[in-house]
Amino acid sequence: MEWLQQQGQRILDFFQDLYKAELFKLDDGNYFTLDLFLKLVFYAVIAYIVGRLIGRLISKTILNRFKIDRGTKEAISSVIGYLIAGIGFLIVLRGTGIDLSSLTVVAGVLGLGIGFGFQNVASNFISGITILFEQPLKVGDLVEVDDLKGIVEKISIRSTVVRTLDNIFVIVPNQKFIENNIINWSYRDQKCRVHVPVGVAYGTDTTLVTEALLAAARKHPHVLPQPSPKVWFKEFGDSSLNFELLVWVDDPPSIPQFKSDLNFSIEIELNSRDINIPFPQRDLHIKNIQDLIPLLQGAGNLTSKNSTSVDSDAIENTNSNLRTQSLRDLLSQISYFQSCTPRQIRELIEQGYRQILQPEQVICREGDPGNSFYVILSGSVEIYSEKLGKHIVNRHAGEFIGEMALLMGIPRSASIRTNEQTTLFVVDHTNLQKLLSHHPELADQISAELATRSESLASLGILPEKIDSEQGMFKWIRQRINTLFEI
């Protein structure tokens, strides 16, 4: 028993000696011991925790008062936390009596060891510092690296946490983001363009396809009006005419769901216009076709019984389609678009959209900003003054409305409402600029129409004094349109 106590005491003395062993001597005469090392590690952990807490506190109390995005706030709070932790550790070193200048040799030896033994750790550490300061990606950004695509949730010194679109968290070493090509969908500008491929059957009217795709795009609430949607005819495929719908969105993380919703809308628009999406086609060559003639004749007798009902349904569907005119046909009936080529009509459809309104529906009100130009495709509207409580004039199919406020850069001078079910072709300010650039004759017709309304323009106080003829009025209006729309 006594022998066991002696052995136990020896072991305890050994660890006590090891704990207080002088590992090496510092320049100031002090010795670096294991005891001092463990204390430094403990105080370093405390300094790190305090620094992180202060960084988060600053983020929640101070940075939230400013209009700073989430990623920038996270980067600022992280940098502040690491700075406070580093300063705290230096203060601890001074407090324990260690002369910082005496650590230069030790730091050099440790740095050399870390360089060889912990290359990846050091590389990730430096990469993390680079990411925090340069901010090529921030918390909340949608990024794509290699085969990984997701949202940045956290950026630390060693690694970055990315949440995939399937809500799976992936820890990625920071070195990956420095050495590889990174796609950052949210960098500087959230707005990005989405490509949606669509194939239709050969023989389909390409202008009708353009109208259908643009209609689907403009009905989707997440599609940005500017830049306006576009349709590209990509190629003549093996079994289809291949198009591509290009739209702009400002919420990159929602793009997968957005494309699904848009595909549903495209399918509805194509079906409403009887546009078919083809199956892959193959040619079948039959060597002994004579043997199949009796079988085909028998099948013909069976199908002839139902031919009458099928033909009647086809006729009814055809009549129904004839009653539903395409936007191309409606625009071609307008006098100043009748001379347009099919290509010009297709470009025209890209600049605006069709709007169907019910009777007594208000299109715009007196005093509203003039941000849209309308062409009446069918039906009629009433222009009236709400302030004066009187009717001004009716406009019918083939005429344009809302042009005075938009083209003169003034608020609406009157209100407009429909007299019956009315179809309008609506063009906003930006697209009207393109429209007038491509169709200068339309600007001439609008100027000529406005020149006949000198009393209305005079009542608004925007006419110069030295205009004494309708021709002078026309030139002044035409020049004002050129100036406002930079054409």
PDB file of N, CA and C in Angstrom, residues 104-197:
ATOM      1  N   THR A 104       8.632  37.776 -31.051  1.00  0.00           N
ATOM      2  CA  THR A 104       8.846  37.835 -32.499  1.00  0.00           C
ATOM      3  C   THR A 104       9.501  36.571 -33.021  1.00  0.00           C
ATOM      4  N   VAL A 105      10.538  36.102 -32.294  1.00  0.00           N
ATOM      5  CA  VAL A 105      11.230  34.881 -32.733  1.00  0.00           C
ATOM      6  C   VAL A 105      10.299  33.686 -32.642  1.00  0.00           C
ATOM      7  N   VAL A 106       9.536  33.624 -31.513  1.00  0.00           N
ATOM      8  CA  VAL A 106       8.608  32.513 -31.328  1.00  0.00           C
ATOM      9  C   VAL A 106       7.534  32.528 -32.418  1.00  0.00           C
ATOM     10  N   ALA A 107       7.021  33.715 -32.686  1.00  0.00           N
ATOM     11  CA  ALA A 107       5.987  33.838 -33.718  1.00  0.00           C
ATOM     12  C   ALA A 107       6.538  33.416 -35.071  1.00  0.00           C
ATOM     13  N   GLY A 108       7.819  33.759 -35.329  1.00  0.00           N
ATOM     14  CA  GLY A 108       8.409  33.352 -36.602  1.00  0.00           C
ATOM     15  C   GLY A 108       8.530  31.854 -36.709  1.00  0.00           C
ATOM     16  N   VAL A 109       8.971  31.207 -35.601  1.00  0.00           N
ATOM     17  CA  VAL A 109       9.106  29.741 -35.615  1.00  0.00           C
ATOM     18  C   VAL A 109       7.740  29.084 -35.763  1.00  0.00           C
ATOM     19  N   LEU A 110       6.743  29.576 -35.006  1.00  0.00           N
ATOM     20  CA  LEU A 110       5.397  29.025 -35.098  1.00  0.00           C
ATOM     21  C   LEU A 110       4.797  29.251 -36.477  1.00  0.00           C
ATOM     22  N   GLY A 111       5.057  30.432 -37.040  1.00  0.00           N
ATOM     23  CA  GLY A 111       4.536  30.729 -38.374  1.00  0.00           C
ATOM     24  C   GLY A 111       5.106  29.790 -39.410  1.00  0.00           C
ATOM     25  N   LEU A 112       6.420  29.474 -39.268  1.00  0.00           N
ATOM     26  CA  LEU A 112       7.031  28.535 -40.201  1.00  0.00           C
ATOM     27  C   LEU A 112       6.418  27.142 -40.057  1.00  0.00           C
ATOM     28  N   GLY A 113       6.160  26.757 -38.806  1.00  0.00           N
ATOM     29  CA  GLY A 113       5.541  25.449 -38.587  1.00  0.00           C
ATOM     30  C   GLY A 113       4.129  25.396 -39.118  1.00  0.00           C
ATOM     31  N   ILE A 114       3.378  26.461 -38.898  1.00  0.00           N
ATOM     32  CA  ILE A 114       2.006  26.511 -39.403  1.00  0.00           C
ATOM     33  C   ILE A 114       1.993  26.487 -40.919  1.00  0.00           C
ATOM     34  N   GLY A 115       2.975  27.184 -41.524  1.00  0.00           N
ATOM     35  CA  GLY A 115       3.017  27.237 -42.979  1.00  0.00           C
ATOM     36  C   GLY A 115       3.158  25.871 -43.609  1.00  0.00           C
ATOM     37  N   PHE A 116       3.965  24.985 -42.946  1.00  0.00           N
ATOM     38  CA  PHE A 116       4.171  23.642 -43.486  1.00  0.00           C
ATOM     39  C   PHE A 116       3.103  22.662 -43.013  1.00  0.00           C
ATOM     40  N   GLY A 117       2.734  22.758 -41.763  1.00  0.00           N
ATOM     41  CA  GLY A 117       1.832  21.757 -41.204  1.00  0.00           C
ATOM     42  C   GLY A 117       0.363  22.066 -41.388  1.00  0.00           C
ATOM     43  N   PHE A 118       0.030  23.337 -41.496  1.00  0.00           N
ATOM     44  CA  PHE A 118      -1.382  23.712 -41.600  1.00  0.00           C
ATOM     45  C   PHE A 118      -1.600  24.633 -42.803  1.00  0.00           C
ATOM     46  N   GLN A 119      -1.151  24.171 -43.956  1.00  0.00           N
ATOM     47  CA  GLN A 119      -1.276  25.014 -45.157  1.00  0.00           C
ATOM     48  C   GLN A 119      -2.730  25.319 -45.484  1.00  0.00           C
ATOM     49  N   ASN A 120      -3.586  24.304 -45.454  1.00  0.00           N
ATOM     50  CA  ASN A 120      -4.988  24.507 -45.806  1.00  0.00           C
ATOM     51  C   ASN A 120      -5.693  25.407 -44.801  1.00  0.00           C
ATOM     52  N   VAL A 121      -5.384  25.212 -43.504  1.00  0.00           N
ATOM     53  CA  VAL A 121      -6.005  26.037 -42.477  1.00  0.00           C
ATOM     54  C   VAL A 121      -5.607  27.495 -42.658  1.00  0.00           C
ATOM     55  N   ALA A 122      -4.306  27.718 -42.882  1.00  0.00           N
ATOM     56  CA  ALA A 122      -3.829  29.087 -43.085  1.00  0.00           C
ATOM     57  C   ALA A 122      -4.423  29.693 -44.345  1.00  0.00           C
ATOM     58  N   SER A 123      -4.521  28.900 -45.419  1.00  0.00           N
ATOM     59  CA  SER A 123      -5.085  29.394 -46.664  1.00  0.00           C
ATOM     60  C   SER A 123      -6.549  29.770 -46.493  1.00  0.00           C
ATOM     61  N   ASN A 124      -7.310  28.927 -45.781  1.00  0.00           N
ATOM     62  CA  ASN A 124      -8.721  29.237 -45.545  1.00  0.00           C
ATOM     63  C   ASN A 124      -8.881  30.463 -44.659  1.00  0.00           C
ATOM     64  N   PHE A 125      -7.962  30.614 -43.690  1.00  0.00           N
ATOM     65  CA  PHE A 125      -8.000  31.785 -42.806  1.00  0.00           C
ATOM     66  C   PHE A 125      -7.792  33.075 -43.612  1.00  0.00           C
ATOM     67  N   ILE A 126      -6.757  33.089 -44.434  1.00  0.00           N
ATOM     68  CA  ILE A 126      -6.480  34.277 -45.256  1.00  0.00           C
ATOM     69  C   ILE A 126      -7.612  34.525 -46.255  1.00  0.00           C
ATOM     70  N   SER A 127      -8.171  33.444 -46.812  1.00  0.00           N
ATOM     71  CA  SER A 127      -9.283  33.587 -47.753  1.00  0.00           C
ATOM     72  C   SER A 127     -10.506  34.177 -47.060  1.00  0.00           C
ATOM     73  N   GLY A 128     -10.733  33.751 -45.796  1.00  0.00           N
ATOM     74  CA  GLY A 128     -11.859  34.308 -45.046  1.00  0.00           C
ATOM     75  C   GLY A 128     -11.702  35.797 -44.801  1.00  0.00           C
ATOM     76  N   ILE A 129     -10.483  36.222 -44.451  1.00  0.00           N
ATOM     77  CA  ILE A 129     -10.216  37.658 -44.260  1.00  0.00           C
ATOM     78  C   ILE A 129     -10.445  38.409 -45.573  1.00  0.00           C
ATOM     79  N   THR A 130      -9.985  37.831 -46.683  1.00  0.00           N
ATOM     80  CA  THR A 130     -10.167  38.469 -47.996  1.00  0.00           C
ATOM     81  C   THR A 130     -11.648  38.616 -48.340  1.00  0.00           C
ATOM     82  N   ILE A 131     -12.429  37.567 -48.073  1.00  0.00           N
ATOM     83  CA  ILE A 131     -13.869  37.622 -48.385  1.00  0.00           C
ATOM     84  C   ILE A 131     -14.554  38.692 -47.545  1.00  0.00           C
ATOM     85  N   LEU A 132     -14.209  38.784 -46.271  1.00  0.00           N
ATOM     86  CA  LEU A 132     -14.855  39.758 -45.398  1.00  0.00           C
ATOM     87  C   LEU A 132     -14.544  41.193 -45.803  1.00  0.00           C
ATOM     88  N   PHE A 133     -13.321  41.445 -46.272  1.00  0.00           N
ATOM     89  CA  PHE A 133     -12.945  42.814 -46.617  1.00  0.00           C
ATOM     90  C   PHE A 133     -13.327  43.164 -48.050  1.00  0.00           C
ATOM     91  N   GLU A 134     -13.049  42.287 -49.006  1.00  0.00           N
ATOM     92  CA  GLU A 134     -13.371  42.586 -50.404  1.00  0.00           C
ATOM     93  C   GLU A 134     -14.841  42.376 -50.718  1.00  0.00           C
ATOM     94  N   GLN A 135     -15.503  41.504 -50.002  1.00  0.00           N
ATOM     95  CA  GLN A 135     -16.919  41.194 -50.155  1.00  0.00           C
ATOM     96  C   GLN A 135     -17.294  40.786 -51.583  1.00  0.00           C
ATOM     97  N   PRO A 136     -16.605  39.790 -52.176  1.00  0.00           N
ATOM     98  CA  PRO A 136     -17.078  39.266 -53.456  1.00  0.00           C
ATOM     99  C   PRO A 136     -18.394  38.519 -53.292  1.00  0.00           C
ATOM    100  N   LEU A 137     -18.667  38.066 -52.069  1.00  0.00           N
ATOM    101  CA  LEU A 137     -19.962  37.490 -51.739  1.00  0.00           C
ATOM    102  C   LEU A 137     -20.308  37.879 -50.312  1.00  0.00           C
ATOM    103  N   LYS A 138     -21.610  38.012 -50.034  1.00  0.00           N
ATOM    104  CA  LYS A 138     -22.084  38.430 -48.730  1.00  0.00           C
ATOM    105  C   LYS A 138     -23.187  37.495 -48.272  1.00  0.00           C
ATOM    106  N   VAL A 139     -23.508  37.586 -47.000  1.00  0.00           N
ATOM    107  CA  VAL A 139     -24.613  36.788 -46.466  1.00  0.00           C
ATOM    108  C   VAL A 139     -25.901  37.189 -47.180  1.00  0.00           C
ATOM    109  N   GLY A 140     -26.640  36.205 -47.654  1.00  0.00           N
ATOM    110  CA  GLY A 140     -27.872  36.464 -48.385  1.00  0.00           C
ATOM    111  C   GLY A 140     -27.724  36.379 -49.886  1.00  0.00           C
ATOM    112  N   ASP A 141     -26.475  36.310 -50.401  1.00  0.00           N
ATOM    113  CA  ASP A 141     -26.248  36.218 -51.846  1.00  0.00           C
ATOM    114  C   ASP A 141     -26.535  34.805 -52.347  1.00  0.00           C
ATOM    115  N   LEU A 142     -27.028  34.727 -53.576  1.00  0.00           N
ATOM    116  CA  LEU A 142     -27.187  33.435 -54.251  1.00  0.00           C
ATOM    117  C   LEU A 142     -25.930  33.175 -55.063  1.00  0.00           C
ATOM    118  N   VAL A 143     -25.187  32.111 -54.710  1.00  0.00           N
ATOM    119  CA  VAL A 143     -23.899  31.844 -55.349  1.00  0.00           C
ATOM    120  C   VAL A 143     -23.918  30.449 -55.962  1.00  0.00           C
ATOM    121  N   GLU A 144     -22.988  30.255 -56.881  1.00  0.00           N
ATOM    122  CA  GLU A 144     -22.843  28.964 -57.556  1.00  0.00           C
ATOM    123  C   GLU A 144     -21.355  28.680 -57.707  1.00  0.00           C
ATOM    124  N   VAL A 145     -20.895  27.606 -57.095  1.00  0.00           N
ATOM    125  CA  VAL A 145     -19.493  27.210 -57.168  1.00  0.00           C
ATOM    126  C   VAL A 145     -19.444  25.712 -57.455  1.00  0.00           C
ATOM    127  N   ASP A 146     -18.731  25.341 -58.509  1.00  0.00           N
ATOM    128  CA  ASP A 146     -18.714  23.959 -58.980  1.00  0.00           C
ATOM    129  C   ASP A 146     -20.150  23.507 -59.236  1.00  0.00           C
ATOM    130  N   ASP A 147     -20.584  22.415 -58.585  1.00  0.00           N
ATOM    131  CA  ASP A 147     -21.946  21.922 -58.753  1.00  0.00           C
ATOM    132  C   ASP A 147     -22.863  22.343 -57.614  1.00  0.00           C
ATOM    133  N   LEU A 148     -22.404  23.265 -56.787  1.00  0.00           N
ATOM    134  CA  LEU A 148     -23.170  23.708 -55.624  1.00  0.00           C
ATOM    135  C   LEU A 148     -23.808  25.068 -55.899  1.00  0.00           C
ATOM    136  N   LYS A 149     -25.109  25.161 -55.642  1.00  0.00           N
ATOM    137  CA  LYS A 149     -25.833  26.414 -55.819  1.00  0.00           C
ATOM    138  C   LYS A 149     -26.700  26.641 -54.597  1.00  0.00           C
ATOM    139  N   GLY A 150     -26.548  27.804 -53.970  1.00  0.00           N
ATOM    140  CA  GLY A 150     -27.333  28.072 -52.774  1.00  0.00           C
ATOM    141  C   GLY A 150     -27.123  29.486 -52.273  1.00  0.00           C
ATOM    142  N   ILE A 151     -27.681  29.751 -51.096  1.00  0.00           N
ATOM    143  CA  ILE A 151     -27.662  31.083 -50.488  1.00  0.00           C
ATOM    144  C   ILE A 151     -26.645  31.100 -49.348  1.00  0.00           C
ATOM    145  N   VAL A 152     -25.813  32.128 -49.318  1.00  0.00           N
ATOM    146  CA  VAL A 152     -24.800  32.258 -48.266  1.00  0.00           C
ATOM    147  C   VAL A 152     -25.494  32.603 -46.951  1.00  0.00           C
ATOM    148  N   GLU A 153     -25.290  31.750 -45.942  1.00  0.00           N
ATOM    149  CA  GLU A 153     -25.922  31.958 -44.640  1.00  0.00           C
ATOM    150  C   GLU A 153     -24.958  32.548 -43.613  1.00  0.00           C
ATOM    151  N   LYS A 154     -23.673  32.183 -43.701  1.00  0.00           N
ATOM    152  CA  LYS A 154     -22.699  32.659 -42.715  1.00  0.00           C
ATOM    153  C   LYS A 154     -21.306  32.608 -43.306  1.00  0.00           C
ATOM    154  N   ILE A 155     -20.512  33.640 -43.027  1.00  0.00           N
ATOM    155  CA  ILE A 155     -19.113  33.688 -43.457  1.00  0.00           C
ATOM    156  C   ILE A 155     -18.248  33.799 -42.214  1.00  0.00           C
ATOM    157  N   SER A 156     -17.434  32.783 -41.964  1.00  0.00           N
ATOM    158  CA  SER A 156     -16.519  32.808 -40.826  1.00  0.00           C
ATOM    159  C   SER A 156     -15.085  32.845 -41.352  1.00  0.00           C
ATOM    160  N   ILE A 157     -14.138  32.816 -40.428  1.00  0.00           N
ATOM    161  CA  ILE A 157     -12.736  32.921 -40.822  1.00  0.00           C
ATOM    162  C   ILE A 157     -12.284  31.708 -41.633  1.00  0.00           C
ATOM    163  N   ARG A 158     -12.738  30.509 -41.292  1.00  0.00           N
ATOM    164  CA  ARG A 158     -12.253  29.300 -41.970  1.00  0.00           C
ATOM    165  C   ARG A 158     -13.155  28.834 -43.090  1.00  0.00           C
ATOM    166  N   SER A 159     -14.471  28.984 -42.929  1.00  0.00           N
ATOM    167  CA  SER A 159     -15.399  28.405 -43.895  1.00  0.00           C
ATOM    168  C   SER A 159     -16.621  29.293 -44.074  1.00  0.00           C
ATOM    169  N   THR A 160     -17.409  28.953 -45.086  1.00  0.00           N
ATOM    170  CA  THR A 160     -18.651  29.659 -45.385  1.00  0.00           C
ATOM    171  C   THR A 160     -19.783  28.634 -45.447  1.00  0.00           C
ATOM    172  N   VAL A 161     -20.888  28.965 -44.803  1.00  0.00           N
ATOM    173  CA  VAL A 161     -22.050  28.077 -44.788  1.00  0.00           C
ATOM    174  C   VAL A 161     -22.992  28.488 -45.911  1.00  0.00           C
ATOM    175  N   VAL A 162     -23.302  27.533 -46.797  1.00  0.00           N
ATOM    176  CA  VAL A 162     -24.194  27.775 -47.931  1.00  0.00           C
ATOM    177  C   VAL A 162     -25.419  26.879 -47.780  1.00  0.00           C
ATOM    178  N   ARG A 163     -26.596  27.471 -47.874  1.00  0.00           N
ATOM    179  CA  ARG A 163     -27.851  26.711 -47.827  1.00  0.00           C
ATOM    180  C   ARG A 163     -28.358  26.503 -49.245  1.00  0.00           C
ATOM    181  N   THR A 164     -28.443  25.261 -49.670  1.00  0.00           N
ATOM    182  CA  THR A 164     -28.882  24.964 -51.025  1.00  0.00           C
ATOM    183  C   THR A 164     -30.369  25.281 -51.163  1.00  0.00           C
ATOM    184  N   LEU A 165     -30.857  25.264 -52.407  1.00  0.00           N
ATOM    185  CA  LEU A 165     -32.270  25.552 -52.661  1.00  0.00           C
ATOM    186  C   LEU A 165     -33.173  24.447 -52.132  1.00  0.00           C
ATOM    187  N   ASP A 166     -32.577  23.286 -51.767  1.00  0.00           N
ATOM    188  CA  ASP A 166     -33.334  22.207 -51.135  1.00  0.00           C
ATOM    189  C   ASP A 166     -33.212  22.264 -49.614  1.00  0.00           C
ATOM    190  N   ASN A 167     -32.729  23.411 -49.100  1.00  0.00           N
ATOM    191  CA  ASN A 167     -32.608  23.654 -47.653  1.00  0.00           C
ATOM    192  C   ASN A 167     -31.602  22.713 -46.994  1.00  0.00           C
ATOM    193  N   ILE A 168     -30.542  22.378 -47.699  1.00  0.00           N
ATOM    194  CA  ILE A 168     -29.447  21.574 -47.150  1.00  0.00           C
ATOM    195  C   ILE A 168     -28.251  22.502 -46.921  1.00  0.00           C
ATOM    196  N   PHE A 169     -27.684  22.450 -45.720  1.00  0.00           N
ATOM    197  CA  PHE A 169     -26.572  23.327 -45.367  1.00  0.00           C
ATOM    198  C   PHE A 169     -25.246  22.644 -45.709  1.00  0.00           C
ATOM    199  N   VAL A 170     -24.422  23.351 -46.446  1.00  0.00           N
ATOM    200  CA  VAL A 170     -23.120  22.833 -46.870  1.00  0.00           C
ATOM    201  C   VAL A 170     -22.037  23.776 -46.362  1.00  0.00           C
ATOM    202  N   ILE A 171     -21.032  23.213 -45.689  1.00  0.00           N
ATOM    203  CA  ILE A 171     -19.908  24.012 -45.184  1.00  0.00           C
ATOM    204  C   ILE A 171     -18.786  23.958 -46.218  1.00  0.00           C
ATOM    205  N   VAL A 172     -18.461  25.100 -46.787  1.00  0.00           N
ATOM    206  CA  VAL A 172     -17.490  25.176 -47.880  1.00  0.00           C
ATOM    207  C   VAL A 172     -16.239  25.908 -47.390  1.00  0.00           C
ATOM    208  N   PRO A 173     -15.044  25.336 -47.541  1.00  0.00           N
ATOM    209  CA  PRO A 173     -13.815  26.056 -47.175  1.00  0.00           C
ATOM    210  C   PRO A 173     -13.687  27.353 -47.977  1.00  0.00           C
ATOM    211  N   ASN A 174     -13.228  28.398 -47.301  1.00  0.00           N
ATOM    212  CA  ASN A 174     -13.130  29.706 -47.952  1.00  0.00           C
ATOM    213  C   ASN A 174     -12.206  29.696 -49.163  1.00  0.00           C
ATOM    214  N   GLN A 175     -11.248  28.800 -49.152  1.00  0.00           N
ATOM    215  CA  GLN A 175     -10.291  28.730 -50.257  1.00  0.00           C
ATOM    216  C   GLN A 175     -10.998  28.464 -51.587  1.00  0.00           C
ATOM    217  N   LYS A 176     -12.121  27.730 -51.529  1.00  0.00           N
ATOM    218  CA  LYS A 176     -12.893  27.432 -52.743  1.00  0.00           C
ATOM    219  C   LYS A 176     -13.367  28.705 -53.435  1.00  0.00           C
ATOM    220  N   PHE A 177     -13.765  29.700 -52.632  1.00  0.00           N
ATOM    221  CA  PHE A 177     -14.317  30.927 -53.181  1.00  0.00           C
ATOM    222  C   PHE A 177     -13.239  31.868 -53.715  1.00  0.00           C
ATOM    223  N   ILE A 178     -12.010  31.626 -53.341  1.00  0.00           N
ATOM    224  CA  ILE A 178     -10.919  32.482 -53.816  1.00  0.00           C
ATOM    225  C   ILE A 178     -10.267  31.887 -55.058  1.00  0.00           C
ATOM    226  N   GLU A 179     -10.104  30.568 -55.090  1.00  0.00           N
ATOM    227  CA  GLU A 179      -9.368  29.929 -56.173  1.00  0.00           C
ATOM    228  C   GLU A 179     -10.245  29.587 -57.374  1.00  0.00           C
ATOM    229  N   ASN A 180     -11.539  29.368 -57.169  1.00  0.00           N
ATOM    230  CA  ASN A 180     -12.423  28.949 -58.258  1.00  0.00           C
ATOM    231  C   ASN A 180     -13.229  30.115 -58.806  1.00  0.00           C
ATOM    232  N   ASN A 181     -13.758  29.913 -60.006  1.00  0.00           N
ATOM    233  CA  ASN A 181     -14.677  30.888 -60.588  1.00  0.00           C
ATOM    234  C   ASN A 181     -16.044  30.761 -59.901  1.00  0.00           C
ATOM    235  N   ILE A 182     -16.527  31.853 -59.343  1.00  0.00           N
ATOM    236  CA  ILE A 182     -17.773  31.862 -58.594  1.00  0.00           C
ATOM    237  C   ILE A 182     -18.820  32.669 -59.365  1.00  0.00           C
ATOM    238  N   ILE A 183     -20.013  32.105 -59.494  1.00  0.00           N
ATOM    239  CA  ILE A 183     -21.143  32.848 -60.044  1.00  0.00           C
ATOM    240  C   ILE A 183     -21.937  33.409 -58.869  1.00  0.00           C
ATOM    241  N   ASN A 184     -21.953  34.722 -58.745  1.00  0.00           N
ATOM    242  CA  ASN A 184     -22.723  35.385 -57.693  1.00  0.00           C
ATOM    243  C   ASN A 184     -23.911  36.087 -58.350  1.00  0.00           C
ATOM    244  N   TRP A 185     -25.084  35.479 -58.219  1.00  0.00           N
ATOM    245  CA  TRP A 185     -26.285  36.011 -58.867  1.00  0.00           C
ATOM    246  C   TRP A 185     -26.748  37.323 -58.239  1.00  0.00           C
ATOM    247  N   SER A 186     -26.275  37.608 -57.049  1.00  0.00           N
ATOM    248  CA  SER A 186     -26.750  38.791 -56.319  1.00  0.00           C
ATOM    249  C   SER A 186     -25.696  39.889 -56.235  1.00  0.00           C
ATOM    250  N   TYR A 187     -24.598  39.750 -56.952  1.00  0.00           N
ATOM    251  CA  TYR A 187     -23.486  40.696 -56.808  1.00  0.00           C
ATOM    252  C   TYR A 187     -23.885  42.068 -57.345  1.00  0.00           C
ATOM    253  N   ARG A 188     -23.827  43.070 -56.490  1.00  0.00           N
ATOM    254  CA  ARG A 188     -24.128  44.472 -56.802  1.00  0.00           C
ATOM    255  C   ARG A 188     -25.577  44.701 -57.208  1.00  0.00           C
ATOM    256  N   ASP A 189     -26.101  43.884 -58.118  1.00  0.00           N
ATOM    257  CA  ASP A 189     -27.451  44.103 -58.637  1.00  0.00           C
ATOM    258  C   ASP A 189     -28.224  42.790 -58.587  1.00  0.00           C
ATOM    259  N   GLN A 190     -29.385  42.802 -57.932  1.00  0.00           N
ATOM    260  CA  GLN A 190     -30.210  41.599 -57.830  1.00  0.00           C
ATOM    261  C   GLN A 190     -30.874  41.259 -59.159  1.00  0.00           C
ATOM    262  N   LYS A 191     -30.920  42.203 -60.064  1.00  0.00           N
ATOM    263  CA  LYS A 191     -31.655  41.996 -61.319  1.00  0.00           C
ATOM    264  C   LYS A 191     -30.850  41.106 -62.264  1.00  0.00           C
ATOM    265  N   CYS A 192     -31.498  40.081 -62.828  1.00  0.00           N
ATOM    266  CA  CYS A 192     -30.832  39.196 -63.776  1.00  0.00           C
ATOM    267  C   CYS A 192     -31.842  38.704 -64.809  1.00  0.00           C
ATOM    268  N   ARG A 193     -31.319  38.240 -65.938  1.00  0.00           N
ATOM    269  CA  ARG A 193     -32.179  37.796 -67.029  1.00  0.00           C
ATOM    270  C   ARG A 193     -32.308  36.275 -67.014  1.00  0.00           C
ATOM    271  N   VAL A 194     -33.525  35.810 -67.223  1.00  0.00           N
ATOM    272  CA  VAL A 194     -33.822  34.381 -67.216  1.00  0.00           C
ATOM    273  C   VAL A 194     -34.196  33.948 -68.628  1.00  0.00           C
ATOM    274  N   HIS A 195     -33.622  32.830 -69.077  1.00  0.00           N
ATOM    275  CA  HIS A 195     -33.908  32.279 -70.403  1.00  0.00           C
ATOM    276  C   HIS A 195     -34.847  31.084 -70.251  1.00  0.00           C
ATOM    277  N   VAL A 196     -35.966  31.115 -70.967  1.00  0.00           N
ATOM    278  CA  VAL A 196     -36.931  30.019 -70.924  1.00  0.00           C
ATOM    279  C   VAL A 196     -37.090  29.468 -72.341  1.00  0.00           C
ATOM    280  N   PRO A 197     -36.572  28.267 -72.633  1.00  0.00           N
ATOM    281  CA  PRO A 197     -36.694  27.703 -73.986  1.00  0.00           C
ATOM    282  C   PRO A 197     -38.089  27.124 -74.229  1.00  0.00           C
TER     283      PRO A 197
END
